Coordinates of N, CA and C in Angstrom, one line a residue:
L17 N -18.0 43.6 2.2 CA -17.0 43.0 1.3 C -15.6 43.0 1.9
L18 N -15.3 44.0 2.7 CA -14.0 44.1 3.4 C -13.9 42.9 4.4
L19 N -15.0 42.7 5.1 CA -15.1 41.6 6.1 C -14.8 40.3 5.4
G20 N -15.4 40.1 4.2 CA -15.2 38.8 3.5 C -13.7 38.6 3.1
Y21 N -13.1 39.7 2.7 CA -11.6 39.6 2.4 C -10.8 39.2 3.6
V22 N -11.2 39.8 4.8 CA -10.5 39.5 6.0 C -10.7 38.1 6.4
L23 N -11.9 37.6 6.2 CA -12.1 36.2 6.6 C -11.4 35.2 5.6
V24 N -11.3 35.5 4.4 CA -10.5 34.7 3.4 C -9.0 34.7 3.8
V25 N -8.5 35.9 4.2 CA -7.1 36.0 4.6 C -6.9 35.2 5.8
L26 N -7.8 35.2 6.8 CA -7.7 34.5 8.0 C -7.7 33.0 7.8
L27 N -8.6 32.6 6.8 CA -8.6 31.2 6.4 C -7.3 30.7 5.8
G28 N -6.7 31.6 5.0 CA -5.4 31.2 4.4 C -4.3 31.2 5.5
V29 N -4.4 32.1 6.5 CA -3.4 32.0 7.6 C -3.6 30.7 8.4
N30 N -4.9 30.4 8.6 CA -5.1 29.1 9.3 C -4.6 27.9 8.6
A31 N -4.8 27.9 7.3 CA -4.3 26.8 6.5 C -2.8 26.6 6.5
V32 N -2.1 27.8 6.4 CA -0.6 27.7 6.4 C -0.1 27.3 7.8
S33 N -0.7 27.9 8.8 CA -0.3 27.6 10.2 C -0.5 26.2 10.5
A34 N -1.7 25.7 10.2 CA -2.0 24.3 10.5 C -1.1 23.3 9.8
Y35 N -0.8 23.6 8.5 CA 0.2 22.8 7.7 C 1.6 22.8 8.4
R36 N 2.0 23.9 8.8 CA 3.4 24.0 9.4 C 3.4 23.4 10.7
M37 N 2.3 23.5 11.5 CA 2.2 23.0 12.9 C 2.2 21.4 12.8
A38 N 1.5 20.9 11.8 CA 1.4 19.4 11.7 C 2.7 18.8 11.2
G39 N 3.5 19.6 10.6 CA 4.8 19.1 10.1 C 5.9 19.1 11.2
R40 N 5.7 19.7 12.3 CA 6.7 19.8 13.4 C 6.9 18.5 14.1
P41 N 5.8 18.0 14.8 CA 6.1 16.8 15.6 C 6.3 15.5 14.8
T42 N 7.0 14.6 15.4 CA 7.2 13.3 14.8 C 6.7 12.3 15.8
A43 N 6.3 11.1 15.4 CA 5.8 10.1 16.3 C 6.2 8.7 15.8
A44 N 6.4 7.8 16.8 CA 6.7 6.4 16.4 C 6.1 5.5 17.5
R45 N 5.7 4.3 17.0 CA 5.2 3.3 17.9 C 6.4 2.4 18.4
R46 N 6.3 2.0 19.7 CA 7.3 1.0 20.2 C 6.8 -0.4 19.8
P47 N 7.6 -1.3 19.5 CA 7.2 -2.7 19.2 C 6.5 -3.3 20.4
T48 N 5.5 -4.1 20.1 CA 4.8 -4.8 21.1 C 5.1 -6.3 21.1
A49 N 5.0 -7.0 22.3 CA 5.2 -8.4 22.3 C 3.9 -9.1 22.0
P50 N 4.0 -10.3 21.5 CA 2.7 -11.1 21.2 C 2.0 -11.3 22.5
V51 N 0.6 -11.3 22.5 CA -0.2 -11.6 23.6 C -1.2 -12.7 23.3
F52 N -1.8 -13.2 24.4 CA -2.8 -14.2 24.3 C -4.2 -13.6 24.2
P53 N -5.3 -14.3 23.7 CA -6.6 -13.7 23.6 C -7.1 -13.3 25.0
G54 N -7.7 -12.1 25.0 CA -8.2 -11.5 26.2 C -7.2 -10.7 27.0
E55 N -5.9 -10.9 26.8 CA -4.9 -10.1 27.5 C -4.9 -8.7 26.9
E56 N -4.5 -7.8 27.8 CA -4.4 -6.4 27.4 C -3.0 -6.1 26.8
V57 N -3.0 -5.5 25.6 CA -1.7 -5.1 25.0 C -1.6 -3.6 25.1
V58 N -0.4 -3.1 25.5 CA -0.2 -1.7 25.6 C 0.7 -1.3 24.4
V59 N 0.1 -0.4 23.6 CA 0.9 0.2 22.5 C 1.3 1.6 22.9
T60 N 2.6 1.8 23.0 CA 3.2 3.0 23.4 C 3.6 3.8 22.2
V61 N 3.3 5.1 22.2 CA 3.6 6.0 21.1 C 4.5 7.1 21.7
D62 N 5.7 7.3 21.0 CA 6.6 8.4 21.5 C 6.5 9.6 20.5
V63 N 6.2 10.7 21.0 CA 6.0 11.9 20.2 C 7.1 12.9 20.6
T64 N 7.8 13.4 19.5 CA 8.9 14.3 19.8 C 8.7 15.6 18.9
N65 N 9.3 16.6 19.3 CA 9.3 17.9 18.5 C 10.7 18.3 18.2
P66 N 11.3 17.9 17.1 CA 12.7 18.2 16.7 C 12.9 19.6 16.2
S67 N 11.8 20.4 16.1 CA 11.9 21.7 15.5 C 12.4 22.7 16.6
S68 N 12.6 23.9 16.3 CA 13.0 25.0 17.2 C 11.9 25.8 17.7
R69 N 10.6 25.4 17.4 CA 9.5 26.2 17.8 C 8.5 25.2 18.5
P70 N 7.7 25.7 19.4 CA 6.7 24.8 20.1 C 5.7 24.3 19.1
A71 N 5.1 23.1 19.4 CA 4.1 22.5 18.5 C 2.8 22.1 19.3
T72 N 1.7 22.2 18.7 CA 0.4 21.8 19.2 C -0.2 20.9 18.2
A73 N -0.5 19.6 18.6 CA -1.1 18.7 17.6 C -1.9 17.6 18.3
R74 N -2.6 16.9 17.4 CA -3.4 15.7 17.9 C -2.8 14.5 17.2
V75 N -2.4 13.5 18.0 CA -1.8 12.3 17.5 C -2.9 11.2 17.6
A76 N -3.1 10.5 16.5 CA -4.2 9.5 16.5 C -3.7 8.1 16.0
D77 N -4.3 7.1 16.6 CA -4.0 5.7 16.2 C -5.3 5.0 16.3
A78 N -5.3 3.7 15.8 CA -6.5 2.9 15.8 C -6.1 1.4 15.7
A79 N -7.0 0.6 16.4 CA -6.8 -0.8 16.3 C -8.1 -1.5 16.0
D80 N -8.2 -2.2 15.0 CA -9.5 -2.9 14.5 C -10.6 -1.9 14.5
G81 N -10.4 -0.7 14.0 CA -11.4 0.3 13.9 C -11.8 1.0 15.2
R82 N -11.0 0.8 16.3 CA -11.2 1.5 17.6 C -10.2 2.6 17.7
P83 N -10.6 3.8 17.5 CA -9.6 4.9 17.5 C -9.3 5.4 18.9
V84 N -8.1 6.0 19.0 CA -7.6 6.6 20.2 C -6.8 7.8 19.7
A85 N -6.9 8.9 20.5 CA -6.2 10.1 20.1 C -5.7 10.8 21.4
W86 N -4.6 11.6 21.2 CA -4.0 12.3 22.3 C -3.7 13.7 21.8
L87 N -4.1 14.7 22.7 CA -3.8 16.1 22.4 C -2.4 16.4 23.0
V88 N -1.5 16.9 22.1 CA -0.2 17.2 22.6 C -0.1 18.8 22.5
A89 N -0.3 19.4 23.7 CA -0.3 20.9 23.6 C 0.3 21.4 24.9
P90 N 1.2 22.3 24.8 CA 2.1 22.5 23.8 C 3.3 21.5 24.0
L91 N 4.0 21.2 22.9 CA 5.2 20.4 22.9 C 6.4 21.3 22.6
A92 N 7.2 21.5 23.7 CA 8.3 22.5 23.5 C 9.3 21.9 22.6
P93 N 10.2 22.8 22.1 CA 11.3 22.4 21.2 C 12.2 21.3 21.8
D94 N 12.5 20.3 21.1 CA 13.3 19.1 21.5 C 12.7 18.4 22.7
E95 N 11.4 18.5 22.9 CA 10.7 17.8 24.0 C 10.1 16.5 23.4
A96 N 10.1 15.5 24.3 CA 9.5 14.2 23.9 C 8.5 13.8 25.0
R97 N 7.4 13.2 24.5 CA 6.4 12.6 25.4 C 6.0 11.3 25.0
S98 N 5.5 10.4 25.9 CA 5.1 9.1 25.6 C 3.6 9.0 26.0
F99 N 2.8 8.3 25.1 CA 1.4 8.0 25.4 C 1.2 6.5 25.2
A100 N 0.2 6.0 25.9 CA -0.1 4.6 25.8 C -1.6 4.3 25.5
A101 N -1.8 3.4 24.6 CA -3.2 2.9 24.3 C -3.3 1.5 24.7
R102 N -4.4 1.1 25.3 CA -4.6 -0.2 25.8 C -5.8 -0.8 25.1
W103 N -5.5 -2.0 24.5 CA -6.5 -2.7 23.8 C -6.4 -4.2 24.1
S104 N -7.5 -4.9 24.0 CA -7.5 -6.3 24.1 C -8.3 -6.9 23.0
F105 N -7.9 -8.1 22.6 CA -8.4 -8.8 21.4 C -8.9 -10.2 21.8
A106 N -10.1 -10.5 21.4 CA -10.7 -11.8 21.8 C -10.3 -13.0 20.9
A107 N -9.9 -12.7 19.6 CA -9.5 -13.8 18.7 C -8.0 -13.7 18.4
R108 N -7.5 -14.9 18.1 CA -6.1 -14.9 17.7 C -5.9 -14.4 16.3
G109 N -4.6 -14.1 16.0 CA -4.3 -13.7 14.6 C -3.6 -12.3 14.7
R110 N -3.4 -11.8 13.5 CA -2.8 -10.4 13.4 C -3.9 -9.4 13.4
H111 N -3.9 -8.5 14.3 CA -4.9 -7.4 14.4 C -4.2 -6.1 14.0
P112 N -4.7 -5.5 12.9 CA -4.0 -4.3 12.3 C -4.2 -3.1 13.2
L113 N -3.1 -2.3 13.2 CA -3.1 -1.0 13.8 C -3.1 0.0 12.6
G114 N -3.9 1.0 12.7 CA -4.0 1.9 11.6 C -2.8 2.8 11.5
P115 N -2.7 3.6 10.5 CA -1.5 4.5 10.4 C -1.6 5.5 11.6
L116 N -0.4 5.8 12.1 CA -0.2 6.8 13.1 C -0.2 8.2 12.5
T117 N -1.2 9.1 12.9 CA -1.3 10.4 12.2 C -1.1 11.5 13.2
V118 N -0.6 12.6 12.7 CA -0.5 13.9 13.4 C -1.3 14.9 12.7
A119 N -2.2 15.6 13.5 CA -3.1 16.6 12.9 C -3.0 17.8 13.7
S120 N -3.2 19.0 13.0 CA -3.2 20.3 13.6 C -4.3 21.1 13.0
A121 N -5.0 21.9 13.8 CA -6.0 22.9 13.3 C -5.6 24.2 13.8
H122 N -4.4 24.4 14.2 CA -3.9 25.6 14.8 C -3.9 26.7 13.9
P123 N -4.2 27.9 14.1 CA -4.6 28.5 15.4 C -6.1 28.7 15.6
F124 N -6.9 28.6 14.5 CA -8.3 29.0 14.7 C -9.2 27.7 14.6
G125 N -8.8 26.6 14.1 CA -9.6 25.4 14.0 C -10.5 25.4 12.8
A126 N -10.3 26.3 11.9 CA -11.2 26.3 10.7 C -10.8 25.3 9.7
L127 N -9.5 25.0 9.5 CA -9.0 24.0 8.6 C -8.0 23.1 9.4
Q128 N -8.0 21.8 9.0 CA -7.1 20.9 9.7 C -6.1 20.3 8.7
A129 N -4.9 20.2 9.1 CA -3.8 19.5 8.3 C -3.5 18.2 9.0
T130 N -3.4 17.1 8.2 CA -3.1 15.8 8.8 C -2.0 15.2 8.0
R131 N -1.1 14.5 8.7 CA -0.1 13.8 7.9 C 0.2 12.5 8.6
T132 N 0.6 11.5 7.9 CA 0.9 10.1 8.4 C 2.3 10.1 8.8
V133 N 2.6 9.7 10.1 CA 4.0 9.7 10.5 C 4.5 8.3 10.7
A134 N 3.7 7.3 10.8 CA 4.1 5.9 10.9 C 3.1 5.0 10.1
A135 N 3.7 4.0 9.4 CA 2.8 3.2 8.6 C 2.0 2.2 9.5
D136 N 1.2 1.5 8.8 CA 0.4 0.5 9.5 C 1.3 -0.5 10.2
A137 N 0.8 -1.1 11.3 CA 1.5 -2.1 12.0 C 0.4 -3.1 12.5
A138 N 0.8 -4.1 13.2 CA -0.1 -5.2 13.7 C 0.3 -5.7 15.1
V139 N -0.7 -6.1 15.8 CA -0.5 -6.8 17.1 C -0.8 -8.3 16.8
L140 N 0.2 -9.1 17.3 CA 0.0 -10.6 17.1 C -0.6 -11.1 18.4
V141 N -1.8 -11.8 18.2 CA -2.4 -12.5 19.3 C -2.2 -14.0 19.0
L142 N -1.6 -14.7 20.0 CA -1.3 -16.1 19.9 C -2.5 -16.9 20.2
P143 N -2.5 -18.2 19.8 CA -3.6 -19.1 20.2 C -3.7 -19.2 21.7
P144 N -4.9 -19.5 22.2 CA -5.0 -19.6 23.7 C -4.3 -20.8 24.2
T145 N -3.9 -20.8 25.4 CA -3.2 -21.9 26.0 C -4.2 -22.9 26.5
G146 N -3.7 -24.1 26.6 CA -4.5 -25.2 27.1 C -3.8 -26.1 28.1
T147 N -4.4 -27.2 28.5 CA -3.8 -28.1 29.5 C -3.5 -29.4 28.8
V148 N -2.6 -30.1 29.3 CA -2.2 -31.4 28.8 C -2.4 -32.4 29.9
D149 N -3.0 -33.5 29.5 CA -3.2 -34.7 30.4 C -1.9 -35.5 30.3
R150 N -1.1 -35.4 31.4 CA 0.3 -36.0 31.4 C 0.3 -37.5 31.0
E151 N -0.7 -38.2 31.6 CA -0.7 -39.7 31.4 C -1.0 -40.0 29.9
M152 N -2.0 -39.3 29.4 CA -2.4 -39.6 28.0 C -1.2 -39.1 27.1
F153 N -0.6 -38.1 27.4 CA 0.6 -37.6 26.6 C 1.7 -38.6 26.6
R154 N 2.0 -39.2 27.8 CA 3.0 -40.2 28.0 C 2.7 -41.4 27.1
R155 N 1.5 -41.8 27.2 CA 1.1 -43.0 26.4 C 1.2 -42.7 24.9
W156 N 0.8 -41.5 24.5 CA 0.9 -41.1 23.1 C 2.4 -41.1 22.6
L157 N 3.3 -40.6 23.5 CA 4.7 -40.6 23.1 C 5.2 -42.0 23.0
I158 N 4.8 -42.9 23.9 CA 5.3 -44.3 23.8 C 4.8 -45.0 22.6
R159 N 3.5 -44.8 22.2 CA 3.0 -45.3 21.0 C 3.7 -44.8 19.7
G160 N 4.0 -43.5 19.8 CA 4.6 -42.8 18.6 C 6.1 -43.3 18.5
G161 N 6.7 -43.5 19.6 CA 8.1 -44.0 19.6 C 8.2 -45.4 19.0
A162 N 7.1 -46.3 19.2 CA 7.1 -47.6 18.7 C 6.6 -47.7 17.3
G163 N 6.2 -46.6 16.8 CA 5.7 -46.6 15.4 C 4.2 -46.9 15.3
D164 N 3.5 -46.8 16.4 CA 2.0 -47.1 16.4 C 1.2 -45.8 16.1
G165 N 1.7 -44.7 16.0 CA 0.8 -43.6 15.9 C 1.3 -42.3 15.4

């Protein structure tokens, strides 16, 4: 019975510690430039610890259901680190990035606290580039200028 009480207390300590640890780091995505289909887009995430105590956390992101996560251990007070995720998309359009989350299961890993630190975002994939036949384009311009097309 005494062992059960000790385990319940340790579970409570884990819950409080994980909640406090997940609240320390902040993270933000850097904006990305539009890309063409098949090109690699690099999404950079900046993680900072504005608190006065070290932090250990897992930062997670996702694009079109493909998750990526980084373990930030330990992140000293007022320290900042950058992480990069590389994705490529085959089709044009807006491809959603999931919410950026910070999670901690510190110190025992029995319970995990997760919080969202950045809202959903998107990567813009432009239409693929093509080639233009100069002679046909010139003829089309001349016809259009004369009102024929």
